[in-house]
């Protein structure tokens, strides 16, 4: 294993490989950008909304004070030259109202005269009840003179609002709202409410920013944790798959990926594990195939070499030579059968054997195939039953393949039927499906082995003398060929005297459909 591979393995093991870091960084950055954007836009929106609302509330303050002053002015008390004391007391009352309004709204509320100078402000409120506002000059407001351009609107009886600076009066940005005092059809001045944008907005933004930052912090922590687990749940199976694939490439198919949850990723993991199962099975089957083939070839070759050697060096007596040569002949035949079966098998497995279905008479095929065993049947004095009772059955299948199936089944039946016993072949068509039974009375197959005999190289009880000629590929080929036709093959046996192989061929349209 290279250093690079080792490094990847370690980081993949902890689930924090490069992919994890990459995705975690990307998704976290997207989250951070989104949260900052949301916070920023919310702040902007709230500031604008607040600015509008603030302007409205300033104007309301100015208008309510103005309407109060108008009522006093209308009553004539405010400017009653004959009763200066009551007028001054009222002005003091108004100054107190200005102070109350200023304090509650955080603004500077004052009254200006028609010429734009300040007449009354909250600073003129005194603890000393003997002093009137008129006797006091405010240091803050005494220098303020609103320009004509400002008072013009008020003269007309209209309100005035401003968000910005007012040259000559306010050099910094302010919120300003002014409401005219109109009494007895005349302009008496105006109530002005002013707030410094910087101080108010800065306090507001800072307060809001604090809240936003706390919310953003919480959102970020939650999103970091969520993203961590999210990305981990995606990359962990991937890194496990990568580790497993590395093991497979070294020939070890034991590793499996853990399946978590029930989503696309878990279904990918399940498919991956399934693929690993088939790879493992294929590998096992490949190695067992190789060892089986080697074993099947080595035994006859050892026998042949031994016998030939004994004939050549003269250790084999003349009288036994013929018998030994016959054994050599049968071993060569067995090897030839094995090679033919393996060739057929490899053609089937490579998909080289294509199904070429055509209509033909199955009964005729059964007859001709069985006829091919006439010699061995009569040698073993086997009674062939049922051939004369077969109904004419037409099927749509690959005749060569079905011929091979029948050949293998009848060959086995003849092989495993002791002398003087019987073989029965039955065939019928039910609901479009063809059923063929090849029954032989002989040694039978133990029940627990019935499932296995269709496996490659499987032989029942290898010690049986009759099995010495067997290679264990015939039934595997039968099963594969019937499978190509979408049919089924089964075996039933009492384990002692009776064996019945039944194969089915589905209706013609199903055979064709399965091969399209
Ligand atoms: P082979 O082609 O070498 O005969 P098969 O795959 O056809 O191998 O058979 C596998 C095993 O199944 C045989 O070794 C035999 O033990 C058993 N078998 C097959 N057919 C019969 C049968 N008709 N009666 C009893 N045993 C059978």
Coordinates of C-alpha atoms and ligand atoms in Angstrom, one line a residue:
X1 CA 0.0 0.0 0.0
X2 CA 1.4 3.4 -1.0
X3 CA 1.7 6.3 1.5
X4 CA -1.0 8.0 -0.4
X5 CA -3.3 5.0 -0.2
X6 CA -2.6 4.7 3.5
X7 CA -3.4 8.3 4.0
X8 CA -6.7 8.1 2.1
X9 CA -7.5 4.9 4.0
X10 CA -7.0 6.6 7.4
X11 CA -9.0 9.6 6.5
X12 CA -11.7 7.5 4.9
X13 CA -11.9 5.4 8.0
X14 CA -12.7 8.4 10.2
X15 CA -15.2 9.5 7.6
X16 CA -13.4 12.9 7.0
X17 CA -11.8 12.3 3.6
X18 CA -11.2 15.0 1.0
X19 CA -14.8 14.7 -0.3
X20 CA -16.1 15.3 3.2
X21 CA -14.0 18.4 3.7
X22 CA -14.9 19.7 0.2
X23 CA -18.6 19.2 0.7
X24 CA -18.5 20.5 4.2
X25 CA -16.7 23.6 3.2
X26 CA -19.0 24.3 0.2
X27 CA -22.3 23.7 2.0
X28 CA -21.1 25.6 5.1
X29 CA -20.0 28.6 3.0
X30 CA -23.4 28.6 1.2
X31 CA -25.1 28.5 4.6
X32 CA -22.9 31.4 5.9
X33 CA -23.5 33.5 2.8
X34 CA -27.3 32.8 3.0
X35 CA -27.4 33.7 6.7
X36 CA -25.3 36.9 6.2
X37 CA -27.5 37.9 3.3
X38 CA -30.7 37.2 5.2
X39 CA -29.4 39.2 8.2
X40 CA -28.2 42.1 6.1
X41 CA -31.4 42.3 4.1
X42 CA -33.5 42.1 7.2
X43 CA -31.5 44.9 8.8
X44 CA -31.9 47.0 5.7
X45 CA -35.6 46.4 5.5
X46 CA -36.1 47.0 9.2
X47 CA -34.1 50.2 9.0
X48 CA -36.2 51.5 6.1
X49 CA -39.4 50.5 7.8
X50 CA -38.2 52.1 11.1
X51 CA -37.2 55.3 9.3
X52 CA -40.7 55.6 7.8
X53 CA -42.4 54.8 11.1
X54 CA -40.2 57.3 13.0
X55 CA -40.9 60.1 10.5
X56 CA -44.7 59.4 11.0
X57 CA -44.4 59.4 14.8
X58 CA -42.4 62.6 14.8
X59 CA -45.0 64.3 12.6
X60 CA -47.8 63.0 15.0
X61 CA -45.9 64.5 18.0
X62 CA -45.6 67.9 16.2
X63 CA -49.2 67.9 15.1
X64 CA -50.6 67.0 18.5
X65 CA -48.6 69.7 20.2
X66 CA -49.5 72.2 17.5
X67 CA -53.3 71.4 17.9
X68 CA -53.0 72.0 21.6
X69 CA -51.3 75.3 21.1
X70 CA -53.9 76.3 18.4
X71 CA -56.7 75.7 21.0
X72 CA -54.9 78.0 23.5
X73 CA -54.3 80.6 20.8
X74 CA -57.9 80.4 19.7
X75 CA -59.1 81.0 23.2
X76 CA -57.1 84.3 23.1
X77 CA -55.4 83.5 26.5
X78 CA -52.0 82.8 25.0
X79 CA -51.4 86.3 23.6
X80 CA -53.6 88.3 26.0
X81 CA -51.5 91.5 26.5
X82 CA -53.9 92.5 29.2
X83 CA -53.1 89.4 31.2
X84 CA -49.5 88.7 30.6
X85 CA -49.2 86.5 33.7
X86 CA -51.8 84.0 32.5
X87 CA -50.3 84.0 29.0
X88 CA -46.9 83.2 30.5
X89 CA -48.3 80.5 32.7
X90 CA -49.8 78.9 29.6
X91 CA -46.5 79.2 27.8
X92 CA -44.9 77.5 30.7
X93 CA -47.5 74.7 30.5
X94 CA -46.8 74.3 26.8
X95 CA -43.0 74.2 27.5
X96 CA -43.7 71.4 30.0
X97 CA -45.7 69.6 27.2
X98 CA -42.7 70.1 24.9
X99 CA -40.4 68.5 27.4
X100 CA -42.7 65.5 28.1
X101 CA -43.1 64.9 24.3
X102 CA -39.3 65.3 23.8
X103 CA -38.5 62.9 26.6
X104 CA -41.0 60.2 25.5
X105 CA -40.0 60.3 21.8
X106 CA -36.3 60.9 22.3
X107 CA -36.5 63.9 20.0
X108 CA -36.1 67.7 20.4
X109 CA -39.5 69.3 20.2
X110 CA -39.8 73.1 20.1
X111 CA -42.0 75.9 18.8
X112 CA -40.7 78.5 16.2
X113 CA -42.0 81.9 15.4
X114 CA -43.2 82.9 12.0
X115 CA -39.8 84.4 11.3
X116 CA -38.1 81.1 11.8
X117 CA -36.5 81.8 15.3
X118 CA -37.2 79.5 18.3
X119 CA -39.9 80.8 20.6
X120 CA -40.4 78.0 23.1
X121 CA -38.4 74.9 24.0
X122 CA -38.1 72.3 26.7
X123 CA -35.0 74.0 28.1
X124 CA -37.2 76.9 29.2
X125 CA -39.0 74.8 31.8
X126 CA -37.8 75.9 35.1
X127 CA -37.9 74.6 38.7
X128 CA -38.5 78.2 39.7
X129 CA -42.2 78.8 39.4
X130 CA -41.7 82.6 39.7
X131 CA -39.8 82.6 36.5
X132 CA -41.6 82.6 33.1
X133 CA -40.2 81.0 29.9
X134 CA -40.1 84.4 28.3
X135 CA -37.5 85.5 30.8
X136 CA -35.1 82.8 29.8
X137 CA -32.9 82.6 26.7
X138 CA -32.0 79.0 25.7
X139 CA -28.4 78.5 24.7
X140 CA -29.1 75.6 22.4
X141 CA -31.9 77.1 20.4
X142 CA -31.2 80.8 20.5
X143 CA -29.0 80.7 17.4
X144 CA -31.3 78.6 15.3
X145 CA -33.1 80.4 12.5
X146 CA -35.0 78.4 10.0
X147 CA -34.7 79.7 6.5
X148 CA -37.6 81.1 4.5
X149 CA -37.6 78.1 2.2
X150 CA -38.5 76.0 5.2
X151 CA -41.1 78.3 6.7
X152 CA -42.8 79.0 3.4
X153 CA -44.6 75.6 3.4
X154 CA -45.7 76.1 7.0
X155 CA -47.0 79.6 6.2
X156 CA -49.3 77.9 3.7
X157 CA -50.6 75.7 6.6
X158 CA -48.9 72.5 5.3
X159 CA -46.8 70.1 7.4
X160 CA -43.1 69.6 6.6
X161 CA -41.0 66.5 6.9
X162 CA -37.3 66.1 6.2
X163 CA -34.8 63.2 6.2
X164 CA -31.4 64.8 5.6
X165 CA -29.5 68.0 6.5
X166 CA -30.9 71.5 6.6
X167 CA -28.1 74.0 5.5
X168 CA -27.6 76.7 7.9
X169 CA -29.5 74.9 10.7
X170 CA -28.5 71.3 10.8
X171 CA -25.3 70.2 9.2
X172 CA -25.7 66.5 10.0
X173 CA -28.5 64.3 8.9
X174 CA -31.7 64.7 10.9
X175 CA -35.3 63.4 11.0
X176 CA -37.5 66.5 11.1
X177 CA -41.2 67.0 11.2
X178 CA -42.9 70.4 11.5
X179 CA -46.7 71.2 12.0
X180 CA -47.9 74.7 11.6
X181 CA -49.9 76.5 14.3
X182 CA -52.9 78.1 12.6
X183 CA -55.2 80.1 14.9
X184 CA -57.9 82.6 14.0
X185 CA -57.1 82.1 10.3
X186 CA -53.5 83.2 10.9
X187 CA -50.1 81.5 10.9
X188 CA -48.6 81.8 14.5
X189 CA -45.5 79.6 14.1
X190 CA -44.9 75.9 14.0
X191 CA -44.1 72.9 16.3
X192 CA -40.8 71.3 15.1
X193 CA -39.6 67.8 16.2
X194 CA -36.0 66.9 15.4
X195 CA -34.0 63.7 15.9
X196 CA -30.3 63.2 14.9
X197 CA -30.3 60.3 12.4
X198 CA -26.8 59.2 13.5
X199 CA -27.6 58.9 17.2
X200 CA -31.0 57.4 16.8
X201 CA -30.2 55.1 13.9
X202 CA -26.9 54.0 15.4
X203 CA -28.5 53.1 18.7
X204 CA -31.3 51.3 16.8
X205 CA -28.9 49.5 14.4
X206 CA -26.6 48.5 17.2
X207 CA -29.4 47.1 19.3
X208 CA -30.8 45.3 16.2
X209 CA -27.4 44.1 15.1
X210 CA -26.9 42.5 18.5
X211 CA -30.1 40.6 18.1
X212 CA -29.2 39.6 14.5
X213 CA -25.7 38.5 15.5
X214 CA -27.1 36.3 18.3
X215 CA -29.7 34.8 15.9
X216 CA -27.0 34.4 13.2
X217 CA -24.6 32.7 15.7
X218 CA -27.3 30.2 16.8
X219 CA -28.3 29.6 13.1
X220 CA -24.7 29.1 12.2
X221 CA -24.0 26.6 15.0
X222 CA -27.2 24.7 14.1
X223 CA -26.3 24.7 10.4
X224 CA -22.7 23.7 11.0
X225 CA -23.8 20.7 13.1
X226 CA -26.6 19.8 10.6
X227 CA -24.3 20.1 7.6
X228 CA -21.6 18.0 9.4
X229 CA -24.0 15.1 9.9
X230 CA -25.6 15.6 6.5
X231 CA -22.3 15.6 4.6
X232 CA -21.0 12.8 6.9
X233 CA -24.0 10.6 6.1
X234 CA -23.4 11.0 2.4
X235 CA -19.6 10.7 2.3
X236 CA -19.3 7.9 4.9
X237 CA -21.0 5.2 2.7
X238 CA -19.0 6.5 -0.3
X239 CA -15.7 6.1 1.6
X240 CA -16.8 2.7 2.8
X241 CA -17.6 1.7 -0.8
X242 CA -14.2 3.0 -1.9
X243 CA -12.5 0.9 0.9
X244 CA -14.5 -2.1 -0.1
X245 CA -13.7 -1.7 -3.8
X246 CA -10.0 -1.5 -2.9
X247 CA -10.3 -4.8 -1.1
X248 CA -12.2 -6.4 -4.0
X249 CA -9.4 -5.3 -6.3
X250 CA -7.1 -7.3 -4.1
X251 CA -9.3 -10.4 -4.4
X252 CA -11.0 -10.1 -1.0
X253 CA -14.7 -9.9 -1.4
X254 CA -15.7 -10.1 2.3
X255 CA -16.2 -6.4 2.9
X256 CA -19.8 -5.0 2.9
X257 CA -21.1 -1.5 3.3
X258 CA -23.3 -0.6 6.2
X259 CA -26.9 0.2 5.1
X260 CA -28.3 3.2 7.0
X261 CA -31.9 4.5 6.6
X262 CA -34.1 4.1 3.6
X263 CA -33.1 6.6 1.0
X264 CA -31.3 6.7 -2.4
X265 CA -27.9 6.3 -0.6
X266 CA -29.1 3.3 1.3
X267 CA -30.5 1.7 -1.9
X268 CA -27.1 2.4 -3.5
X269 CA -25.4 0.6 -0.6
X270 CA -27.8 -2.3 -0.9
X271 CA -27.1 -2.6 -4.6
X272 CA -23.4 -2.3 -3.9
X273 CA -23.6 -5.2 -1.3
X274 CA -25.7 -7.2 -3.8
X275 CA -23.0 -6.7 -6.4
X276 CA -20.4 -7.8 -3.9
X277 CA -22.4 -10.9 -3.1
X278 CA -22.5 -11.8 -6.8
X279 CA -18.8 -11.0 -7.2
X280 CA -18.1 -13.2 -4.2
X281 CA -20.3 -16.0 -5.5
X282 CA -18.7 -15.7 -9.0
X283 CA -15.3 -15.8 -7.5
X284 CA -16.1 -18.8 -5.4
X285 CA -17.7 -20.5 -8.4
X286 CA -14.7 -19.7 -10.6
X287 CA -12.2 -21.1 -8.1
X288 CA -14.4 -24.2 -7.4
X289 CA -14.8 -24.6 -11.2
X290 CA -11.0 -24.5 -11.7
X291 CA -10.4 -26.9 -8.9
X292 CA -13.2 -29.2 -10.0
X293 CA -11.9 -29.2 -13.6
X294 CA -8.4 -29.9 -12.5
X295 CA -9.6 -32.7 -10.3
X296 CA -11.8 -34.2 -13.0
X297 CA -8.8 -34.1 -15.5
X298 CA -6.1 -35.2 -13.1
X299 CA -7.8 -38.5 -12.0
X300 CA -8.2 -40.0 -15.6
X301 CA -4.8 -38.7 -16.6
X302 CA -3.2 -40.3 -13.6
X303 CA -5.0 -43.6 -14.4
X304 CA -4.1 -43.4 -18.1
X305 CA -0.4 -42.6 -17.3
X306 CA -0.2 -45.5 -14.8
X307 CA -1.8 -48.0 -17.2
X308 CA 0.3 -46.9 -20.2
X309 CA 3.5 -47.0 -18.0
X310 CA 2.7 -50.6 -16.8
X311 CA 2.1 -51.7 -20.4
X312 CA 5.3 -50.0 -21.6
X313 CA 7.6 -51.4 -18.9
X314 CA 6.0 -54.9 -19.2
X315 CA 4.8 -55.0 -15.6
X316 CA 1.2 -55.5 -16.9
X317 CA 0.7 -59.1 -17.8
X318 CA -0.4 -59.8 -21.4
X319 CA -3.7 -61.2 -20.2
X320 CA -4.7 -57.8 -18.5
X321 CA -3.5 -55.6 -21.3
X322 CA -6.9 -55.6 -23.2
X323 CA -8.8 -54.8 -20.0
X324 CA -6.3 -51.9 -19.2
X325 CA -6.6 -50.5 -22.7
X326 CA -10.4 -50.6 -22.3
X327 CA -10.1 -48.6 -19.1
X328 CA -7.8 -46.1 -20.9
X329 CA -10.4 -45.8 -23.7
X330 CA -13.2 -45.1 -21.2
X331 CA -11.1 -42.5 -19.3
X332 CA -10.3 -40.8 -22.6
X333 CA -14.0 -40.8 -23.4
X334 CA -14.8 -39.3 -20.0
X335 CA -12.2 -36.5 -20.6
X336 CA -13.7 -35.9 -24.0
X337 CA -17.2 -35.7 -22.4
X338 CA -15.9 -33.3 -19.8
X339 CA -14.3 -31.1 -22.4
X340 CA -17.4 -31.1 -24.6
X341 CA -19.6 -30.3 -21.6
X342 CA -17.3 -27.5 -20.6
X343 CA -17.3 -26.1 -24.1
X344 CA -21.1 -26.1 -24.1
X345 CA -21.1 -24.5 -20.7
X346 CA -18.7 -21.7 -21.7
X347 CA -20.7 -21.0 -24.8
X348 CA -23.9 -20.8 -22.7
X349 CA -22.3 -18.6 -20.0
X350 CA -20.7 -16.3 -22.6
X351 CA -24.1 -15.8 -24.1
X352 CA -22.9 -17.2 -27.4
X353 CA -25.7 -19.7 -27.4
X354 CA -28.7 -17.7 -28.8
X355 CA -32.2 -19.1 -28.5
X356 CA -33.6 -19.8 -31.9
X357 CA -37.2 -20.8 -31.2
X358 CA -39.2 -22.6 -33.9
X359 CA -42.3 -24.8 -34.0
X360 CA -41.6 -28.5 -33.9
X361 CA -43.1 -31.8 -32.7
X362 CA -41.8 -32.5 -29.2
X363 CA -43.1 -36.1 -29.2
X364 CA -41.0 -36.9 -32.3
X365 CA -37.9 -35.4 -30.7
X366 CA -38.5 -37.5 -27.5
X367 CA -38.7 -40.6 -29.7
X368 CA -35.6 -39.9 -31.7
X369 CA -33.5 -39.0 -28.6
X370 CA -34.7 -42.1 -26.8
X371 CA -33.9 -44.2 -29.9
X372 CA -30.3 -43.0 -29.6
X373 CA -30.0 -45.0 -26.4
X374 CA -31.5 -48.2 -27.9
X375 CA -28.2 -50.1 -27.6
X376 CA -27.5 -49.4 -23.9
X377 CA -31.2 -49.8 -23.1
X378 CA -31.3 -53.3 -24.6
X379 CA -27.9 -54.2 -23.1
X380 CA -29.2 -53.4 -19.6
X381 CA -32.5 -55.0 -20.4
X382 CA -34.4 -51.8 -19.5
X383 CA -38.1 -51.6 -20.1
X384 CA -38.9 -48.3 -21.9
X385 CA -42.5 -47.3 -20.9
X386 CA -44.8 -44.6 -22.1
X387 CA -43.3 -43.7 -25.5
X388 CA -46.3 -45.3 -27.3
X389 CA -48.8 -43.3 -25.2
X390 CA -47.2 -39.8 -25.8
X391 CA -49.8 -37.4 -27.3
X392 CA -48.6 -35.3 -30.3
X393 CA -47.3 -32.1 -28.7
X394 CA -46.2 -29.1 -30.7
X395 CA -43.9 -26.6 -29.0
X396 CA -42.1 -23.4 -30.0
X397 CA -38.6 -23.7 -28.6
X398 CA -35.0 -24.1 -29.7
X399 CA -35.0 -27.7 -30.9
X400 CA -31.2 -28.3 -30.5
X401 CA -31.3 -27.1 -26.9
X402 CA -34.4 -29.3 -26.0
X403 CA -32.6 -32.2 -27.7
X404 CA -29.6 -31.6 -25.4
X405 CA -32.0 -31.5 -22.4
X406 CA -33.7 -34.7 -23.3
X407 CA -30.4 -36.3 -24.1
X408 CA -28.9 -35.5 -20.7
X409 CA -32.0 -36.6 -18.8
X410 CA -32.4 -39.9 -20.7
X411 CA -28.7 -40.6 -20.6
X412 CA -28.8 -40.1 -16.7
X413 CA -31.9 -42.3 -16.5
X414 CA -30.2 -45.1 -18.5
X415 CA -27.0 -44.6 -16.5
X416 CA -28.7 -44.8 -13.1
X417 CA -31.2 -47.5 -13.8
X418 CA -30.0 -51.0 -12.8
X419 CA -30.5 -53.9 -15.2
X420 CA -34.0 -55.1 -15.7
X421 CA -35.7 -52.0 -14.3
X422 CA -37.8 -49.5 -16.3
X423 CA -37.7 -45.9 -17.6
X424 CA -40.9 -44.0 -18.2
X425 CA -41.3 -40.8 -20.3
X426 CA -44.5 -38.8 -20.0
X427 CA -45.5 -35.6 -21.7
X428 CA -48.6 -33.4 -21.7
X429 CA -49.8 -29.9 -22.4
X430 CA -51.8 -28.0 -19.8
X431 CA -53.0 -24.4 -20.2
X432 CA -50.4 -23.9 -22.9
X433 CA -47.5 -25.1 -20.7
X434 CA -45.8 -28.4 -21.7
X435 CA -44.8 -30.8 -18.9
X436 CA -42.2 -33.6 -19.6
X437 CA -41.4 -36.3 -17.0
X438 CA -38.4 -38.6 -17.3
X439 CA -38.8 -41.2 -14.6
X440 CA -36.4 -44.0 -13.8
X441 CA -36.6 -46.8 -11.3
X442 CA -33.2 -47.4 -9.8
X443 CA -31.0 -46.0 -7.0
X444 CA -32.9 -42.7 -6.4
X445 CA -31.5 -39.5 -5.0
X446 CA -31.5 -38.6 -1.3
X447 CA -34.0 -35.9 -0.5
X448 CA -31.5 -33.4 0.8
X449 CA -29.4 -33.7 -2.3
X450 CA -32.2 -33.1 -4.8
X451 CA -31.7 -29.3 -4.5
X452 CA -28.0 -29.6 -5.2
X453 CA -27.8 -31.9 -8.2
X454 CA -28.3 -28.9 -10.6
X455 CA -25.2 -27.2 -9.3
X456 CA -22.0 -27.4 -11.4
X457 CA -19.9 -30.5 -10.7
X458 CA -22.3 -31.8 -8.1
X459 CA -22.3 -35.6 -7.9
X460 CA -24.5 -37.6 -5.5
X461 CA -22.3 -39.8 -3.3
X462 CA -19.1 -39.8 -5.2
X463 CA -18.3 -43.3 -4.0
X464 CA -21.1 -44.8 -6.1
X465 CA -19.4 -46.9 -8.7
X466 CA -21.7 -45.6 -11.4
X467 CA -20.7 -42.0 -10.5
X468 CA -17.1 -42.7 -11.5
X469 CA -18.1 -41.9 -15.0
X470 CA -20.0 -38.8 -14.0
X471 CA -18.6 -35.2 -14.2
X472 CA -21.6 -33.4 -12.7
X473 CA -22.3 -30.9 -15.5
X474 CA -25.2 -32.5 -17.4
X475 CA -28.0 -31.3 -15.1
X476 CA -26.4 -27.9 -14.7
X477 CA -26.5 -27.6 -18.5
X478 CA -30.2 -28.9 -18.5
X479 CA -31.2 -26.3 -15.9
X480 CA -29.4 -23.5 -17.9
X481 CA -31.0 -24.4 -21.2
X482 CA -34.5 -24.7 -19.6
X483 CA -33.9 -21.4 -17.9
X484 CA -33.2 -19.8 -21.3
X485 CA -36.7 -21.0 -22.3
X486 CA -38.2 -19.5 -19.2
X487 CA -39.1 -22.9 -18.1
X488 CA -38.6 -24.9 -14.9
X489 CA -36.9 -28.1 -13.9
X490 CA -37.5 -30.2 -10.8
X491 CA -36.6 -33.5 -9.4
X492 CA -38.6 -35.8 -7.1
X493 CA -37.3 -39.0 -5.6
X494 CA -38.0 -41.4 -2.8
X495 CA -34.2 -41.6 -2.3
X496 CA -34.1 -45.4 -2.9
X497 CA -35.9 -46.6 -5.9
X498 CA -37.4 -43.9 -7.9
X499 CA -36.3 -40.6 -9.6
X500 CA -38.5 -38.3 -11.6
X501 CA -37.2 -35.2 -13.5
X502 CA -39.9 -32.8 -14.7
X503 CA -39.3 -29.9 -17.0
X504 CA -41.8 -27.4 -18.3
X505 CA -41.8 -25.2 -21.3
X506 CA -44.1 -22.1 -21.0
X507 CA -46.5 -21.1 -23.8
X508 CA -44.7 -20.0 -27.0
X509 CA -45.4 -16.2 -26.6
X510 CA -43.7 -16.3 -23.1
X511 CA -40.6 -18.0 -24.4
X512 CA -40.3 -15.5 -27.2
X513 CA -41.0 -12.5 -24.9
X514 CA -38.3 -13.6 -22.4
X515 CA -35.7 -13.5 -25.2
X516 CA -36.6 -10.2 -26.7
Ligands
LIG1 P1 -23.3 -36.1 -15.3 O1 -23.5 -35.4 -16.5 O2 -21.9 -36.3 -15.0 O3 -24.1 -37.4 -15.2 P2 -25.3 -34.7 -13.9 O4 -25.2 -33.3 -13.6 O5 -26.1 -35.1 -15.0 O6 -23.8 -35.2 -14.1 O7 -25.8 -35.4 -12.6 C1 -25.3 -35.0 -11.3 C2 -25.6 -36.1 -10.3 O8 -27.0 -36.3 -10.1 C3 -25.0 -37.4 -10.8 O9 -23.7 -37.6 -10.3 C4 -25.9 -38.4 -10.1 O10 -25.4 -38.7 -8.8 C5 -27.2 -37.7 -9.9 N1 -28.3 -38.1 -10.9 C6 -28.6 -37.6 -12.0 N2 -29.6 -38.2 -12.7 C7 -29.9 -39.2 -11.8 C8 -30.9 -40.3 -11.9 N3 -31.7 -40.4 -13.0 N4 -31.0 -41.1 -10.9 C9 -30.1 -41.1 -9.9 N5 -29.2 -40.1 -9.7 C10 -29.1 -39.2 -10.7

